[in-house]
Amino acid sequence: MSNWLLIILAPLIVFALFEECIYYFVNRSLFGKVERRIHIIEKLKAFASKFKWKKRAEADSN
């Protein structure tokens, strides 16, 4: 029974550690040392909306 529990929980633990490492390194390298966690999804959405705005501005100028 404990082997199956280990097989099920091991990938979850590894994924959780991997996710925390990604958040730490991305926040540290891109945004310097910050107090609150910056979510990657929020930054991608902000970048996408900024790109859409630039595209719309270029279309309006033509």
mmCIF file of the C-alpha atoms, coordinates in Angstrom:
data_MODEL
# 
_entry.id   MODEL 
# 
loop_
_atom_site.group_PDB 
_atom_site.id 
_atom_site.type_symbol 
_atom_site.label_atom_id 
_atom_site.label_alt_id 
_atom_site.label_comp_id 
_atom_site.label_asym_id 
_atom_site.label_entity_id 
_atom_site.label_seq_id 
_atom_site.pdbx_PDB_ins_code 
_atom_site.Cartn_x 
_atom_site.Cartn_y 
_atom_site.Cartn_z 
_atom_site.occupancy 
_atom_site.B_iso_or_equiv 
_atom_site.pdbx_formal_charge 
_atom_site.auth_seq_id 
_atom_site.auth_comp_id 
_atom_site.auth_asym_id 
_atom_site.auth_atom_id 
_atom_site.pdbx_PDB_model_num 
ATOM 1  C CA . MET A 1 1  ? 0.000  0.000  0.000   1.00 0.00 ? 1  MET A CA 1 
ATOM 2  C CA . SER A 1 2  ? 2.768  2.449  0.858   1.00 0.00 ? 2  SER A CA 1 
ATOM 3  C CA . ASN A 1 3  ? 4.444  1.849  -2.503  1.00 0.00 ? 3  ASN A CA 1 
ATOM 4  C CA . TRP A 1 4  ? 1.314  2.942  -4.362  1.00 0.00 ? 4  TRP A CA 1 
ATOM 5  C CA . LEU A 1 5  ? 1.019  5.980  -2.144  1.00 0.00 ? 5  LEU A CA 1 
ATOM 6  C CA . LEU A 1 6  ? 4.617  6.873  -2.915  1.00 0.00 ? 6  LEU A CA 1 
ATOM 7  C CA . ILE A 1 7  ? 4.045  6.366  -6.650  1.00 0.00 ? 7  ILE A CA 1 
ATOM 8  C CA . ILE A 1 8  ? 1.027  8.685  -6.561  1.00 0.00 ? 8  ILE A CA 1 
ATOM 9  C CA . LEU A 1 9  ? 2.487  11.385 -4.306  1.00 0.00 ? 9  LEU A CA 1 
ATOM 10 C CA . ALA A 1 10 ? 6.047  11.552 -5.676  1.00 0.00 ? 10 ALA A CA 1 
ATOM 11 C CA . PRO A 1 11 ? 5.140  13.274 -8.982  1.00 0.00 ? 11 PRO A CA 1 
ATOM 12 C CA . LEU A 1 12 ? 2.898  15.725 -7.131  1.00 0.00 ? 12 LEU A CA 1 
ATOM 13 C CA . ILE A 1 13 ? 5.689  16.666 -4.739  1.00 0.00 ? 13 ILE A CA 1 
ATOM 14 C CA . VAL A 1 14 ? 8.194  17.021 -7.579  1.00 0.00 ? 14 VAL A CA 1 
ATOM 15 C CA . PHE A 1 15 ? 5.755  19.175 -9.555  1.00 0.00 ? 15 PHE A CA 1 
ATOM 16 C CA . ALA A 1 16 ? 5.090  21.413 -6.539  1.00 0.00 ? 16 ALA A CA 1 
ATOM 17 C CA . LEU A 1 17 ? 8.822  21.938 -5.964  1.00 0.00 ? 17 LEU A CA 1 
ATOM 18 C CA . PHE A 1 18 ? 9.397  22.567 -9.677  1.00 0.00 ? 18 PHE A CA 1 
ATOM 19 C CA . GLU A 1 19 ? 6.592  25.147 -9.754  1.00 0.00 ? 19 GLU A CA 1 
ATOM 20 C CA . GLU A 1 20 ? 8.002  26.991 -6.741  1.00 0.00 ? 20 GLU A CA 1 
ATOM 21 C CA . CYS A 1 21 ? 11.471 27.033 -8.322  1.00 0.00 ? 21 CYS A CA 1 
ATOM 22 C CA . ILE A 1 22 ? 10.074 28.487 -11.543 1.00 0.00 ? 22 ILE A CA 1 
ATOM 23 C CA . TYR A 1 23 ? 8.224  31.217 -9.638  1.00 0.00 ? 23 TYR A CA 1 
ATOM 24 C CA . TYR A 1 24 ? 11.326 32.026 -7.605  1.00 0.00 ? 24 TYR A CA 1 
ATOM 25 C CA . PHE A 1 25 ? 13.757 32.223 -10.524 1.00 0.00 ? 25 PHE A CA 1 
ATOM 26 C CA . VAL A 1 26 ? 11.401 34.086 -12.870 1.00 0.00 ? 26 VAL A CA 1 
ATOM 27 C CA . ASN A 1 27 ? 10.491 36.644 -10.222 1.00 0.00 ? 27 ASN A CA 1 
ATOM 28 C CA . ARG A 1 28 ? 14.116 37.048 -9.204  1.00 0.00 ? 28 ARG A CA 1 
ATOM 29 C CA . SER A 1 29 ? 15.595 37.377 -12.698 1.00 0.00 ? 29 SER A CA 1 
ATOM 30 C CA . LEU A 1 30 ? 12.881 39.467 -14.357 1.00 0.00 ? 30 LEU A CA 1 
ATOM 31 C CA . PHE A 1 31 ? 11.625 41.664 -11.561 1.00 0.00 ? 31 PHE A CA 1 
ATOM 32 C CA . GLY A 1 32 ? 14.433 41.771 -9.022  1.00 0.00 ? 32 GLY A CA 1 
ATOM 33 C CA . LYS A 1 33 ? 13.779 40.939 -5.412  1.00 0.00 ? 33 LYS A CA 1 
ATOM 34 C CA . VAL A 1 34 ? 10.069 41.408 -4.779  1.00 0.00 ? 34 VAL A CA 1 
ATOM 35 C CA . GLU A 1 35 ? 8.025  40.887 -1.653  1.00 0.00 ? 35 GLU A CA 1 
ATOM 36 C CA . ARG A 1 36 ? 4.878  39.545 -3.267  1.00 0.00 ? 36 ARG A CA 1 
ATOM 37 C CA . ARG A 1 37 ? 4.734  36.720 -5.764  1.00 0.00 ? 37 ARG A CA 1 
ATOM 38 C CA . ILE A 1 38 ? 4.269  37.796 -9.368  1.00 0.00 ? 38 ILE A CA 1 
ATOM 39 C CA . HIS A 1 39 ? 2.243  35.266 -11.274 1.00 0.00 ? 39 HIS A CA 1 
ATOM 40 C CA . ILE A 1 40 ? 3.513  34.405 -14.725 1.00 0.00 ? 40 ILE A CA 1 
ATOM 41 C CA . ILE A 1 41 ? -0.025 34.157 -16.119 1.00 0.00 ? 41 ILE A CA 1 
ATOM 42 C CA . GLU A 1 42 ? -0.798 37.745 -15.058 1.00 0.00 ? 42 GLU A CA 1 
ATOM 43 C CA . LYS A 1 43 ? 2.350  39.005 -16.777 1.00 0.00 ? 43 LYS A CA 1 
ATOM 44 C CA . LEU A 1 44 ? 1.542  37.088 -19.974 1.00 0.00 ? 44 LEU A CA 1 
ATOM 45 C CA . LYS A 1 45 ? -2.000 38.504 -20.036 1.00 0.00 ? 45 LYS A CA 1 
ATOM 46 C CA . ALA A 1 46 ? -0.650 42.034 -19.552 1.00 0.00 ? 46 ALA A CA 1 
ATOM 47 C CA . PHE A 1 47 ? 1.848  41.499 -22.378 1.00 0.00 ? 47 PHE A CA 1 
ATOM 48 C CA . ALA A 1 48 ? -0.882 40.129 -24.667 1.00 0.00 ? 48 ALA A CA 1 
ATOM 49 C CA . SER A 1 49 ? -3.165 43.097 -24.031 1.00 0.00 ? 49 SER A CA 1 
ATOM 50 C CA . LYS A 1 50 ? -0.263 45.501 -24.632 1.00 0.00 ? 50 LYS A CA 1 
ATOM 51 C CA . PHE A 1 51 ? 0.525  43.736 -27.933 1.00 0.00 ? 51 PHE A CA 1 
ATOM 52 C CA . LYS A 1 52 ? -3.150 43.902 -28.992 1.00 0.00 ? 52 LYS A CA 1 
ATOM 53 C CA . TRP A 1 53 ? -3.200 47.621 -28.189 1.00 0.00 ? 53 TRP A CA 1 
ATOM 54 C CA . LYS A 1 54 ? -0.067 48.222 -30.311 1.00 0.00 ? 54 LYS A CA 1 
ATOM 55 C CA . LYS A 1 55 ? -1.559 46.252 -33.208 1.00 0.00 ? 55 LYS A CA 1 
ATOM 56 C CA . ARG A 1 56 ? -4.781 48.256 -32.993 1.00 0.00 ? 56 ARG A CA 1 
ATOM 57 C CA . ALA A 1 57 ? -2.844 51.550 -32.902 1.00 0.00 ? 57 ALA A CA 1 
ATOM 58 C CA . GLU A 1 58 ? -0.864 50.563 -36.002 1.00 0.00 ? 58 GLU A CA 1 
ATOM 59 C CA . ALA A 1 59 ? -4.061 49.625 -37.846 1.00 0.00 ? 59 ALA A CA 1 
ATOM 60 C CA . ASP A 1 60 ? -5.680 52.948 -36.931 1.00 0.00 ? 60 ASP A CA 1 
ATOM 61 C CA . SER A 1 61 ? -2.682 54.933 -38.160 1.00 0.00 ? 61 SER A CA 1 
ATOM 62 C CA . ASN A 1 62 ? -2.820 53.258 -41.596 1.00 0.00 ? 62 ASN A CA 1 
# 
